[in-house]
Coordinates of C-alpha atoms in Angstrom, one line a residue:
Chain A
M667 CA 25.6 -140.7 190.8
F668 CA 27.8 -137.8 190.0
E669 CA 31.2 -136.9 189.3
D670 CA 32.3 -133.8 191.1
R671 CA 34.3 -131.0 189.5
E672 CA 35.1 -128.0 191.2
F673 CA 36.1 -124.6 189.3
K674 CA 37.0 -120.6 190.8
S675 CA 37.3 -117.8 188.9
D676 CA 37.2 -113.8 189.4
V677 CA 33.6 -113.8 187.4
L678 CA 31.2 -116.4 186.8
V679 CA 28.9 -115.3 183.8
I680 CA 25.5 -117.8 183.3
G681 CA 24.0 -118.0 180.5
G682 CA 26.2 -117.4 176.6
G683 CA 23.5 -115.5 174.8
I684 CA 24.3 -112.2 173.4
A685 CA 24.7 -110.6 176.7
G686 CA 26.1 -113.3 178.3
C687 CA 28.8 -113.5 175.5
M688 CA 29.2 -109.3 175.9
A689 CA 29.4 -109.8 179.6
A690 CA 32.4 -112.3 179.2
I691 CA 34.2 -109.9 176.8
R692 CA 34.5 -107.3 178.6
A693 CA 34.8 -109.0 181.9
S694 CA 37.9 -110.4 180.3
E695 CA 39.7 -107.1 179.5
L696 CA 39.7 -106.6 183.1
V697 CA 40.4 -109.5 184.9
N698 CA 42.1 -112.7 184.5
D699 CA 39.5 -115.9 185.2
V700 CA 36.1 -115.5 183.2
I701 CA 34.4 -118.3 183.6
L702 CA 30.9 -118.3 180.8
V703 CA 28.8 -121.6 181.6
E704 CA 26.0 -122.1 179.2
K705 CA 23.3 -124.9 179.1
C706 CA 23.6 -125.3 175.6
N707 CA 26.0 -124.3 172.7
T708 CA 27.1 -120.3 173.2
Q709 CA 27.4 -120.6 169.1
R710 CA 23.6 -121.5 168.9
S711 CA 21.6 -120.6 171.7
G712 CA 19.8 -117.8 173.4
C713 CA 17.0 -115.4 171.5
A714 CA 19.6 -115.3 168.8
T715 CA 20.4 -119.2 167.8
T716 CA 20.4 -118.7 164.0
G717 CA 19.9 -114.9 164.3
V718 CA 18.7 -111.6 164.8
D719 CA 18.1 -109.0 162.0
H720 CA 17.6 -106.0 164.5
V721 CA 18.8 -103.8 167.0
W722 CA 17.3 -100.2 168.1
T723 CA 20.0 -98.1 168.1
Y724 CA 20.1 -94.1 168.3
I725 CA 23.7 -92.6 165.9
P726 CA 24.2 -89.4 166.9
P727 CA 25.0 -88.4 163.4
I728 CA 21.8 -89.7 161.4
H729 CA 19.4 -89.4 164.7
G730 CA 20.9 -85.8 166.1
E731 CA 21.1 -84.6 162.1
Q732 CA 17.3 -85.3 161.8
G733 CA 16.2 -83.3 165.3
Y734 CA 15.9 -86.2 167.1
T735 CA 17.6 -86.0 170.3
L736 CA 18.7 -89.2 173.2
E737 CA 15.9 -87.6 174.9
D738 CA 13.4 -87.9 172.3
I739 CA 14.3 -91.6 171.9
V740 CA 13.7 -92.5 175.8
E741 CA 10.5 -90.4 175.6
D742 CA 8.9 -92.7 172.7
H743 CA 10.2 -96.1 174.1
S744 CA 9.1 -94.9 177.7
N745 CA 5.8 -94.3 175.5
A746 CA 5.5 -97.3 174.0
Y747 CA 5.7 -99.0 177.2
G748 CA 3.1 -97.1 179.3
G749 CA 6.0 -95.3 181.1
F750 CA 7.2 -98.8 182.9
V751 CA 10.7 -98.5 182.0
D752 CA 13.4 -97.3 183.9
K753 CA 14.8 -94.5 182.1
R754 CA 18.1 -94.0 183.6
I755 CA 19.0 -97.5 182.1
L756 CA 16.9 -97.2 179.2
R757 CA 19.1 -93.9 178.4
I758 CA 22.4 -96.2 178.9
I759 CA 21.1 -98.4 176.4
A760 CA 20.2 -95.5 174.0
E761 CA 23.5 -94.0 174.6
N762 CA 25.6 -96.9 174.2
S763 CA 24.0 -99.2 171.7
F764 CA 25.6 -97.3 168.9
G765 CA 29.2 -97.8 169.9
R766 CA 28.6 -101.8 171.0
I767 CA 26.8 -102.1 167.0
L768 CA 30.1 -101.1 165.4
E769 CA 32.4 -103.4 167.6
L770 CA 30.2 -105.8 166.5
E771 CA 30.8 -104.6 162.8
K772 CA 35.0 -105.2 164.1
Y773 CA 34.1 -108.9 164.8
G774 CA 33.0 -109.2 161.1
I775 CA 29.0 -108.5 160.9
E776 CA 27.5 -107.5 158.5
I777 CA 26.0 -104.5 159.8
R778 CA 25.7 -102.3 156.7
D779 CA 24.2 -103.3 153.3
E780 CA 26.6 -103.0 149.9
N781 CA 26.3 -98.9 149.4
G782 CA 27.6 -98.7 153.3
D783 CA 24.7 -97.0 154.6
F784 CA 22.5 -98.0 157.2
R785 CA 18.9 -100.1 156.8
L786 CA 16.8 -98.1 159.1
I787 CA 13.1 -98.6 159.3
K788 CA 10.6 -97.2 162.0
K789 CA 9.1 -99.1 164.2
I790 CA 8.2 -97.5 167.7
H791 CA 10.3 -94.4 167.7
R792 CA 9.1 -91.3 165.9
V793 CA 12.2 -91.2 163.2
P794 CA 13.7 -94.6 161.9
T795 CA 15.4 -96.6 164.9
F796 CA 15.3 -100.2 164.0
L797 CA 18.9 -101.0 162.3
H798 CA 18.3 -104.2 160.1
F799 CA 21.7 -106.3 159.7
A800 CA 23.1 -109.5 158.7
G801 CA 22.6 -111.5 162.0
R802 CA 22.1 -114.9 160.8
D803 CA 25.7 -116.1 162.5
L804 CA 25.7 -113.4 165.1
K805 CA 26.3 -116.1 167.9
V806 CA 29.0 -118.2 165.9
K807 CA 31.1 -115.0 165.7
L808 CA 30.8 -113.8 168.9
T809 CA 31.6 -117.1 171.0
K810 CA 35.2 -116.8 168.7
E811 CA 35.4 -113.4 170.2
V812 CA 35.1 -114.9 173.7
R813 CA 37.2 -117.7 173.0
K814 CA 40.1 -115.7 171.9
R815 CA 39.8 -113.6 175.0
G816 CA 40.5 -116.5 177.1
V817 CA 37.0 -117.2 178.5
K818 CA 36.8 -120.7 179.9
I819 CA 33.3 -121.7 177.9
I820 CA 31.6 -124.6 179.6
N821 CA 29.4 -125.7 177.4
R822 CA 26.4 -128.2 177.8
V823 CA 26.4 -127.7 182.1
M824 CA 23.1 -125.9 183.1
A825 CA 23.4 -123.7 186.6
T826 CA 20.6 -124.5 189.1
E827 CA 20.9 -122.2 192.1
L828 CA 23.4 -119.7 193.1
L829 CA 25.1 -119.6 196.3
V830 CA 24.7 -116.5 198.4
Q831 CA 26.1 -116.4 202.1
N832 CA 25.5 -113.5 204.5
G833 CA 23.8 -111.6 201.6
K834 CA 26.5 -112.1 199.2
V835 CA 26.7 -114.2 196.0
V836 CA 29.8 -116.6 196.1
G837 CA 29.1 -118.8 193.3
A838 CA 26.6 -121.2 192.2
I839 CA 25.6 -124.6 191.4
G840 CA 24.9 -126.7 188.3
V841 CA 24.3 -130.2 186.7
G842 CA 26.1 -131.6 183.4
T843 CA 23.4 -132.2 180.4
R844 CA 25.3 -134.6 178.5
D845 CA 27.7 -135.9 181.2
E846 CA 26.7 -137.0 185.5
I847 CA 28.6 -133.9 186.8
F848 CA 28.4 -132.3 189.1
Y849 CA 29.7 -128.5 189.3
T850 CA 30.3 -125.9 191.6
F851 CA 31.7 -122.4 190.6
K852 CA 33.3 -120.2 192.9
A853 CA 33.4 -116.4 192.3
P854 CA 33.0 -113.1 193.5
S855 CA 30.4 -111.7 191.1
V856 CA 28.0 -113.9 189.3
I857 CA 26.2 -112.2 186.4
L858 CA 22.9 -113.6 185.2
S859 CA 22.3 -113.7 181.6
T860 CA 20.1 -117.1 181.0
G861 CA 17.1 -115.4 178.5
G862 CA 13.1 -115.6 178.8
A863 CA 10.6 -117.9 180.7
Y864 CA 9.1 -119.6 177.7
G865 CA 7.0 -122.7 177.8
M866 CA 4.8 -122.3 180.9
Y867 CA 1.6 -121.7 178.9
R868 CA 0.5 -124.3 175.9
S869 CA 1.4 -123.6 172.9
P870 CA -1.9 -123.9 170.6
T871 CA -0.5 -126.1 168.1
G872 CA -0.4 -129.2 170.5
L873 CA 3.8 -129.2 170.3
L874 CA 5.5 -129.1 173.3
N875 CA 8.6 -127.2 171.3
N876 CA 6.8 -125.3 168.7
M877 CA 7.5 -121.4 169.8
A878 CA 8.3 -117.8 169.1
F879 CA 11.4 -118.2 171.5
P880 CA 13.7 -121.1 172.6
P881 CA 12.3 -124.1 174.8
H882 CA 15.5 -124.0 176.1
E883 CA 15.2 -120.7 178.0
T884 CA 13.4 -122.1 180.8
G885 CA 13.6 -119.0 183.2
D886 CA 16.8 -120.3 184.9
G887 CA 17.9 -116.8 185.9
R888 CA 14.4 -115.2 187.4
A889 CA 13.8 -118.9 189.2
M890 CA 17.4 -118.4 190.6
A891 CA 17.8 -115.1 191.3
Y892 CA 13.7 -115.7 193.3
R893 CA 14.8 -118.9 195.1
A894 CA 17.8 -116.7 196.7
G895 CA 15.6 -113.7 197.7
A896 CA 16.8 -110.7 195.0
E897 CA 14.1 -108.3 194.2
M898 CA 12.3 -109.1 191.7
V899 CA 9.7 -106.6 189.3
G900 CA 6.6 -106.7 187.3
M901 CA 5.8 -110.4 187.0
E902 CA 2.0 -109.6 186.3
F903 CA 2.9 -108.9 183.0
T904 CA 2.2 -111.7 181.1
T905 CA 2.8 -110.4 176.8
Y906 CA 1.9 -112.0 173.8
Q907 CA 3.9 -112.2 170.3
I908 CA 2.2 -112.5 166.7
G909 CA 3.2 -114.3 163.8
P910 CA 2.4 -117.6 161.3
K911 CA 0.4 -119.4 163.0
N912 CA 1.6 -122.6 163.2
F913 CA 4.8 -122.3 162.4
Q914 CA 5.5 -120.5 165.0
R915 CA 8.6 -117.7 165.0
C916 CA 9.2 -114.5 166.2
G917 CA 10.5 -111.8 163.3
R918 CA 6.8 -110.0 163.1
G919 CA 9.2 -107.0 162.2
S920 CA 10.9 -108.6 159.3
Y921 CA 7.9 -108.4 157.0
V922 CA 8.7 -105.4 156.6
P923 CA 6.9 -103.7 154.0
G924 CA 4.0 -106.5 154.5
V925 CA 1.3 -105.9 156.1
L926 CA -1.7 -107.8 158.0
V927 CA -5.6 -108.0 156.5
N928 CA -8.4 -109.4 157.8
S929 CA -10.8 -112.3 155.7
R930 CA -12.0 -109.5 153.8
G931 CA -8.0 -108.3 152.5
E932 CA -8.6 -105.3 154.6
K933 CA -6.0 -103.6 156.4
I934 CA -6.7 -104.3 160.2
T935 CA -3.3 -101.6 161.4
G936 CA -2.5 -97.8 160.2
N937 CA 0.3 -98.3 157.2
L938 CA 3.1 -95.6 158.8
E939 CA 4.4 -96.1 155.3
E940 CA 1.8 -94.4 154.0
D941 CA 1.3 -92.0 157.3
L942 CA 4.9 -91.1 157.6
G943 CA 6.3 -91.7 154.2
V944 CA 8.3 -94.6 156.3
K945 CA 9.0 -98.1 155.7
A946 CA 7.7 -100.0 158.7
I947 CA 4.6 -101.6 159.7
D948 CA 2.4 -100.2 162.6
S949 CA 3.4 -100.6 166.1
S950 CA -0.1 -101.1 167.2
V951 CA -0.5 -105.3 165.7
E952 CA 1.7 -105.2 169.3
N953 CA -2.2 -104.9 171.1
P954 CA -3.2 -108.2 171.4
N955 CA -6.9 -106.6 172.7
L956 CA -6.8 -105.3 168.7
F957 CA -5.6 -109.2 167.3
F958 CA -8.2 -110.6 169.2
Q959 CA -10.9 -107.8 168.7
I960 CA -11.2 -108.8 165.3
Q961 CA -11.2 -112.5 165.4
E962 CA -14.2 -111.5 167.8
K963 CA -15.8 -109.7 165.8
G964 CA -16.0 -112.1 162.8
S965 CA -14.0 -111.0 160.8
G966 CA -11.0 -112.9 161.2
P967 CA -8.6 -114.9 160.3
I968 CA -5.5 -112.3 160.1
Y969 CA -3.4 -112.7 157.3
M970 CA 0.4 -111.2 156.7
D971 CA -0.1 -109.8 152.9
C972 CA 3.1 -109.3 150.9
T973 CA 1.1 -109.5 147.6
G974 CA 1.2 -106.3 146.7
N975 CA 4.3 -105.6 147.7
S976 CA 7.5 -105.8 145.0
K977 CA 9.8 -108.1 144.1
E978 CA 12.9 -106.3 145.4
E979 CA 10.8 -106.0 148.3
I980 CA 9.4 -109.3 149.1
E981 CA 13.4 -110.5 148.5
Y982 CA 14.3 -107.9 151.5
I983 CA 11.6 -109.6 153.8
Q984 CA 13.7 -112.8 152.5
W985 CA 16.6 -111.5 153.8
A986 CA 15.4 -110.6 156.7
L987 CA 14.0 -113.4 157.4
E988 CA 16.9 -115.3 157.4
N989 CA 18.4 -113.2 159.4
E990 CA 15.8 -113.5 161.9
G991 CA 16.1 -117.2 162.8
N992 CA 13.5 -117.9 160.0
L993 CA 15.7 -120.2 158.2
A994 CA 13.4 -123.3 158.6
L995 CA 10.3 -121.5 158.0
L996 CA 11.9 -120.1 154.6
R997 CA 12.9 -123.6 153.8
H998 CA 9.3 -125.0 154.3
M999 CA 7.5 -122.3 152.5
E1000 CA 10.0 -123.2 149.5
K1001 CA 9.4 -126.7 149.7
S1002 CA 5.4 -126.4 149.9
G1003 CA 5.0 -124.2 147.2
I1004 CA 4.1 -121.0 148.9
S1005 CA 4.9 -118.0 147.9
F1006 CA 5.2 -114.4 149.6
S1007 CA 4.0 -112.8 146.0
E1008 CA 1.2 -115.0 145.9
H1009 CA -0.1 -116.3 149.2
L1010 CA -1.2 -114.5 152.6
I1011 CA 0.1 -116.2 155.5
E1012 CA -2.1 -116.6 158.5
F1013 CA -0.9 -114.7 161.2
T1014 CA -2.1 -115.2 164.8
I1015 CA -1.8 -114.3 168.4
Y1016 CA 0.6 -117.0 170.4
E1017 CA 0.3 -118.4 174.4
P1018 CA 1.5 -115.3 176.5
K1019 CA 5.1 -115.8 178.0
I1020 CA 7.4 -113.8 180.3
G1021 CA 10.3 -112.0 178.4
L1022 CA 11.5 -109.1 176.1
A1023 CA 8.7 -107.7 178.6
K1024 CA 7.9 -105.6 181.8
A1025 CA 8.7 -108.8 183.8
G1026 CA 12.0 -110.4 185.8
I1027 CA 14.9 -109.0 188.2
L1028 CA 15.4 -105.7 189.3
I1029 CA 18.5 -104.1 188.4
D1030 CA 20.2 -100.8 188.7
E1031 CA 22.2 -98.8 186.8
N1032 CA 25.1 -100.7 187.0
C1033 CA 23.4 -103.9 186.3
R1034 CA 23.1 -104.9 190.2
T1035 CA 20.8 -107.0 191.7
S1036 CA 19.6 -106.4 195.5
I1037 CA 22.0 -109.2 196.2
S1038 CA 25.8 -108.0 196.3
G1039 CA 28.0 -109.6 194.0
L1040 CA 25.0 -110.7 191.8
Y1041 CA 24.6 -108.8 188.2
A1042 CA 21.9 -109.5 185.8
A1043 CA 21.6 -108.4 181.6
G1044 CA 20.1 -109.0 178.6
D1045 CA 16.1 -110.7 178.5
E1046 CA 17.1 -111.6 182.1
I1047 CA 15.6 -107.9 183.7
G1048 CA 12.1 -106.9 184.3
N1049 CA 12.5 -102.8 184.4
V1050 CA 13.4 -102.1 180.7
P1051 CA 10.7 -103.7 178.3
R1052 CA 11.8 -104.6 174.9
A1053 CA 15.5 -103.6 175.7
V1054 CA 15.8 -106.3 173.6
S1055 CA 19.2 -106.8 171.6
P1056 CA 20.5 -103.4 172.6
G1057 CA 19.9 -103.9 175.9
A1058 CA 21.7 -107.2 175.8
L1059 CA 24.5 -105.7 174.0
V1060 CA 25.0 -102.6 176.3
L1061 CA 24.0 -104.3 179.4
G1062 CA 25.6 -107.1 179.0
H1063 CA 29.0 -105.8 178.2
R1064 CA 28.0 -102.8 181.2
A1065 CA 27.6 -106.3 183.3
G1066 CA 31.0 -107.4 182.7
E1067 CA 32.7 -104.5 183.3
K1068 CA 30.8 -103.8 186.9
A1069 CA 31.3 -107.6 187.7
A1070 CA 35.1 -107.3 187.4
L1071 CA 35.5 -104.3 189.0
F1072 CA 33.6 -105.5 192.0
S1073 CA 35.7 -108.9 191.9
K1074 CA 38.8 -107.2 191.8
D1075 CA 38.2 -105.9 195.6
S1076 CA 36.5 -108.9 196.9
S1077 CA 37.6 -112.3 197.9
I1078 CA 35.5 -115.1 199.0
G1079 CA 37.0 -117.7 201.7
E1080 CA 35.5 -121.0 202.1
F1081 CA 31.5 -122.3 202.2
T1082 CA 30.4 -121.7 205.5
P1083 CA 28.5 -125.3 206.7
E1084 CA 25.4 -123.7 205.6
I1085 CA 25.9 -123.5 202.5
E1086 CA 27.9 -126.8 202.2
N1087 CA 24.6 -128.3 203.4
F1088 CA 22.5 -126.7 200.7
I1089 CA 24.9 -128.0 198.1
D1090 CA 24.4 -131.3 199.7
H1091 CA 20.8 -131.6 199.7
T1092 CA 20.7 -130.0 196.3
R1093 CA 23.2 -132.9 194.9
S1094 CA 21.2 -135.5 196.6
M1095 CA 17.7 -134.1 195.2
Y1096 CA 19.1 -134.7 191.6
E1097 CA 20.3 -137.6 192.1
K1098 CA 17.2 -138.8 193.4
F1099 CA 16.3 -137.9 189.7
L1100 CA 18.2 -139.9 188.8
S1101 CA 18.0 -142.7 190.7
R1102 CA 14.3 -143.0 190.6
E1103 CA 13.3 -147.1 189.2
K1104 CA 9.3 -145.0 188.1
G1105 CA 8.2 -141.7 188.1
A1106 CA 6.7 -138.6 186.8
S1107 CA 8.5 -137.5 183.2
W1108 CA 9.5 -133.8 183.0
T1109 CA 6.9 -133.4 180.0
E1110 CA 3.8 -134.5 182.3
A1111 CA 5.4 -131.5 184.9
K1112 CA 5.6 -129.3 181.8
I1113 CA 1.8 -130.0 180.4
A1114 CA 0.3 -129.9 184.5
L1115 CA 2.4 -126.7 184.9
Q1116 CA 0.6 -125.6 181.4
N1117 CA -3.0 -126.5 182.5
I1118 CA -2.6 -124.4 185.7
M1119 CA -1.5 -121.2 183.9
E1120 CA -3.6 -121.3 181.4
G1121 CA -6.5 -122.4 183.8
Y1122 CA -5.9 -120.0 186.7
C1123 CA -4.0 -116.8 185.4
G1124 CA -4.1 -116.5 181.8
R1125 CA -6.6 -113.8 179.8
I1126 CA -9.0 -113.3 182.5
R1127 CA -8.0 -113.2 186.3
S1128 CA -9.4 -113.1 189.6
E1129 CA -8.5 -113.6 192.7
T1130 CA -10.7 -116.8 193.7
M1131 CA -8.9 -118.5 189.8
L1132 CA -5.7 -116.8 190.9
E1133 CA -5.8 -118.2 194.9
A1134 CA -6.9 -121.5 193.8
G1135 CA -4.1 -121.5 191.2
L1136 CA -1.2 -121.1 193.4
L1137 CA -2.4 -124.0 195.9
Y1138 CA -2.6 -126.0 192.8
L1139 CA 0.7 -125.1 191.8
R1140 CA 2.4 -125.3 194.7
R1141 CA 1.0 -128.6 195.5
L1142 CA 2.4 -129.5 191.6
R1143 CA 5.6 -128.8 192.4
D1144 CA 6.0 -130.7 195.4
T1145 CA 4.7 -133.8 193.8
A1146 CA 7.5 -132.9 190.9
V1147 CA 10.3 -132.8 193.5
K1148 CA 9.3 -135.9 194.8
E1149 CA 8.5 -137.9 192.0
L1150 CA 10.2 -136.6 188.7
K1151 CA 12.2 -139.2 187.0
A1152 CA 15.3 -138.6 184.8
N1153 CA 17.0 -141.3 182.7
D1154 CA 19.6 -139.8 181.7
P1155 CA 21.3 -135.6 182.3
H1156 CA 19.6 -134.7 179.7
E1157 CA 15.8 -135.3 181.4
L1158 CA 17.5 -134.3 184.4
S1159 CA 18.1 -130.5 182.8
R1160 CA 14.8 -130.7 181.2
C1161 CA 12.9 -131.6 185.1
L1162 CA 15.4 -128.9 186.6
G1163 CA 14.3 -126.3 183.8
V1164 CA 10.2 -127.1 184.5
L1165 CA 10.7 -126.8 188.2
N1166 CA 12.4 -123.2 187.1
L1167 CA 9.1 -122.2 184.9
M1168 CA 6.7 -123.2 188.0
D1169 CA 8.5 -121.2 190.4
C1170 CA 8.3 -118.4 187.4
G1171 CA 4.7 -119.5 187.2
E1172 CA 4.3 -119.0 191.2
M1173 CA 6.0 -115.0 190.5
I1174 CA 3.3 -114.5 188.4
I1175 CA 0.4 -115.7 190.1
L1176 CA 1.3 -114.1 193.2
S1177 CA 2.2 -110.4 191.3
A1178 CA -1.0 -111.2 189.5
L1179 CA -2.9 -111.2 192.8
T1180 CA -1.5 -108.2 194.5
R1181 CA -1.5 -106.0 191.5
K1182 CA -5.6 -104.8 192.1
E1183 CA -6.3 -103.1 189.1
S1184 CA -6.1 -104.6 184.9
R1185 CA -2.9 -102.9 183.1
F1186 CA -2.1 -103.1 179.8
A1187 CA -4.6 -104.7 177.9
L1188 CA -4.5 -108.3 178.1
E1189 CA -1.0 -108.1 179.7
H1190 CA -3.0 -108.4 183.3
Y1191 CA -6.7 -108.4 183.1
R1192 CA -8.6 -108.5 186.8
V1193 CA -12.0 -109.2 185.7
D1194 CA -12.9 -108.1 189.4
Y1195 CA -10.7 -105.0 188.8
P1196 CA -11.1 -104.2 185.1
E1197 CA -10.0 -100.9 185.1
T1198 CA -6.6 -99.1 185.1
N1199 CA -6.3 -97.1 188.5
P1200 CA -3.7 -94.4 188.6
E1201 CA -2.8 -95.4 192.5
W1202 CA -0.8 -98.8 190.5
D1203 CA 0.5 -96.0 188.7
C1204 CA 3.8 -97.8 190.0
F1205 CA 6.6 -100.9 189.7
L1206 CA 5.4 -103.8 191.9
V1207 CA 8.8 -105.2 193.5
F1208 CA 8.9 -108.4 195.4
R1209 CA 11.6 -110.7 197.0
K1210 CA 11.2 -114.4 198.7
E1211 CA 12.1 -113.8 202.3
K1212 CA 12.1 -116.5 205.1
E1213 CA 8.9 -115.9 206.2
G1214 CA 7.2 -115.9 202.7
V1215 CA 7.1 -113.1 199.6
V1216 CA 6.7 -109.3 200.8
F1217 CA 5.9 -106.9 197.6
E1218 CA 6.5 -103.5 197.1
K1219 CA 5.1 -100.9 195.2
R1220 CA 7.9 -98.5 193.8
P1221 CA 7.0 -95.0 192.7
L1222 CA 8.4 -94.5 188.7
E1223 CA 9.5 -91.7 189.5
L1224 CA 12.3 -93.1 191.3
Y1225 CA 13.6 -94.7 188.0
R1226 CA 13.1 -91.5 185.8
G1227 CA 16.6 -90.2 186.8
D1228 CA 15.6 -86.9 186.1
Chain B
M55 CA 11.6 -136.8 163.7
P56 CA 12.3 -133.7 162.6
P57 CA 16.1 -133.2 161.8
V58 CA 16.4 -136.0 159.2
I59 CA 20.2 -136.9 158.5
E60 CA 21.0 -137.8 154.2
K61 CA 23.1 -140.8 155.3
E62 CA 24.7 -140.7 152.3
I63 CA 26.0 -136.9 152.4
C64 CA 27.2 -137.0 156.6
N65 CA 30.7 -136.8 156.8
E66 CA 30.0 -137.7 160.3
C67 CA 31.9 -133.9 161.9
Q68 CA 29.5 -134.3 164.3
I69 CA 28.8 -130.1 164.4
C70 CA 25.1 -130.7 164.5
Y71 CA 25.3 -132.6 168.0
T72 CA 27.9 -130.1 168.7
I73 CA 25.9 -127.0 168.0
C74 CA 21.9 -128.2 168.5
P75 CA 19.9 -125.7 171.2
E76 CA 17.7 -128.4 172.2
D77 CA 20.3 -131.1 172.4
V78 CA 18.1 -133.3 169.8
F79 CA 21.1 -135.2 168.9
C80 CA 22.6 -138.1 170.0
V81 CA 25.7 -140.2 169.6
E82 CA 25.6 -143.5 169.4
N83 CA 28.5 -146.3 168.4
G84 CA 30.5 -142.8 167.1
E85 CA 27.5 -142.3 164.5
V86 CA 24.9 -139.0 165.0
V87 CA 21.4 -140.3 165.7
I88 CA 18.2 -138.0 166.5
G89 CA 17.8 -139.2 170.3
Y90 CA 14.6 -136.7 170.9
P91 CA 13.1 -135.6 168.6
D92 CA 10.0 -134.7 170.0
E93 CA 12.1 -131.5 171.5
C94 CA 12.9 -130.1 168.1
W95 CA 12.4 -126.2 168.1
H96 CA 12.9 -126.3 163.9
C97 CA 15.4 -123.4 164.7
G98 CA 17.6 -124.7 161.4
A99 CA 20.8 -124.5 163.1
C100 CA 21.6 -128.0 162.0
M101 CA 21.0 -127.1 158.9
I102 CA 22.9 -124.1 158.4
D103 CA 25.9 -125.2 160.5
C104 CA 26.1 -128.7 158.6
P105 CA 29.1 -127.7 156.4
V106 CA 28.2 -130.7 153.5
S107 CA 24.3 -129.6 153.5
A108 CA 23.0 -133.1 155.2
I109 CA 20.2 -132.3 156.9
D110 CA 16.8 -131.5 156.1
L111 CA 14.4 -130.3 158.7
Y112 CA 10.9 -132.6 158.6
I113 CA 7.9 -130.1 159.3
P114 CA 5.3 -131.9 161.5
L115 CA 1.7 -131.6 160.1
P116 CA 0.6 -129.4 162.9
M117 CA 3.3 -126.8 161.8
R118 CA 2.0 -126.7 158.3
L119 CA 1.1 -123.2 157.6
Y120 CA -2.3 -122.3 156.7
V121 CA -2.1 -120.2 153.5
R122 CA -4.7 -118.7 151.3
R123 CA -4.2 -117.2 147.7
K124 CA -4.9 -113.6 147.0
E125 CA -7.8 -114.9 144.8
E126 CA -9.1 -116.8 147.4
I127 CA -9.9 -114.0 149.4
K128 CA -13.5 -112.5 149.3
T129 CA -12.8 -108.9 149.3

């Protein structure tokens, strides 16, 4: 049986990654009571768990000097993602990211090299805008700053549902991941910053948690927002990540200046260092089509080749990888006698994912969702792809500010009977998971979900397969709710994470069914509509209503702000 | 069993249990044990934060890198 705990605050932040920590820091400067609820421990959680080594940014004294304007970076970024970018928000990120980075420096994070210079790398923008820094312990240091400001951090609690009454958010509920505790949070504003949705598709290695991105990011924010009726966008676009085969890890950008080669040792991408005289790898490797084509042409496998690099360059790669959360990979290499100077490391393309991309919660320039009092930031949002760390820093901070200002002018009274009923109903569902004598495990449920997503909504999509997949997925979810069994609070949080992933899966299938065209190579390929159709040059926005899910085409022009 | 704790070196501070993002550690009778070995993400947070370097990660066979020496590539 659950023990009950209730908390009241001015602002509730759900998810303590970079965005959540920044939100809590900023909100605490404007209101007294800020609660940050985190499923893991904010010191090591989210995409930056064991580090992030880069942040793209616009540095006026450097980039301005090169004749590169703020509008140029907005243009380059937008072009890199096919124009499916909310430029109004992108502009805000570009304008403010350098300021936020200087704050990180004040928090004790080493941003510059030993000469006091910025390490700038050229990637998807015309000039070097990717700042490499020593970010291994970023989360530990951010957590210190959050605590210093009197924010109440509640670790090991998974927020599970938003509470919305009369179209306005009034709090959230959640469960302890280590203790049988049911939490009720009351707050006039809530910020969602729970990261991506990883694990809907199977890791090709057959290991459940061997994935490039954190297995603990189970699309909780997206699923909660969806169930609460918030507007979502772009969930049809599932993206791919490349990295070392078997030891699945992100951080491809850290292997600079290594090159990708085919089985004959030939470079498979353009080399920007040769073409443009800057240290960078070609961003075209992010095109999954290119990666599959090479294997299908019979010239795979593909390797990361750093054997031609100097000792200093290899030391730099190792430094970058360690700061990008790849220390365990480096340790494995060392113990196995693998070295960058002697060995080519096979690279591959990983399973599809929702995160860092065009798929998530729709927000406006003030980080507001379509539900009053509900804000979102970081990897949660869908209208600015690859906002990544600068997005988390800037929008996290901004969401904290806007939510705090909103809370100053609003108050909440007692919960309505509908909300109380909803809480009771949800609480008893969780208790059933914990008290069942026998039942299905969360791992079974996750594998069953992966089977549906891969089989019916994978690389090749069609109306008939998507419709079948949707039917099976909804049945699976109903069965899971009736049969899931959790032996302890840890397993309960896992069960609820899988249910969230199922809701993310439903959003993907519904969106993929609605977008009757193909776009962005394998991100959305409909075999029954194989061409890209200009009529679909729009965001596909949707929200859950009583009668069902309502879709709407929104012209990209609405989001340009020019 | 991915994280391996060298019991001789471990000072029982429980930092690994406190910070693990995947919650694979448990405390039983005051001792840290690996409660959910299959859920390890191999992120290395425990390894980094252990103040006495008592933790190492076991890398399961399917996770081990495929590599080739330069001379093993037919150009």
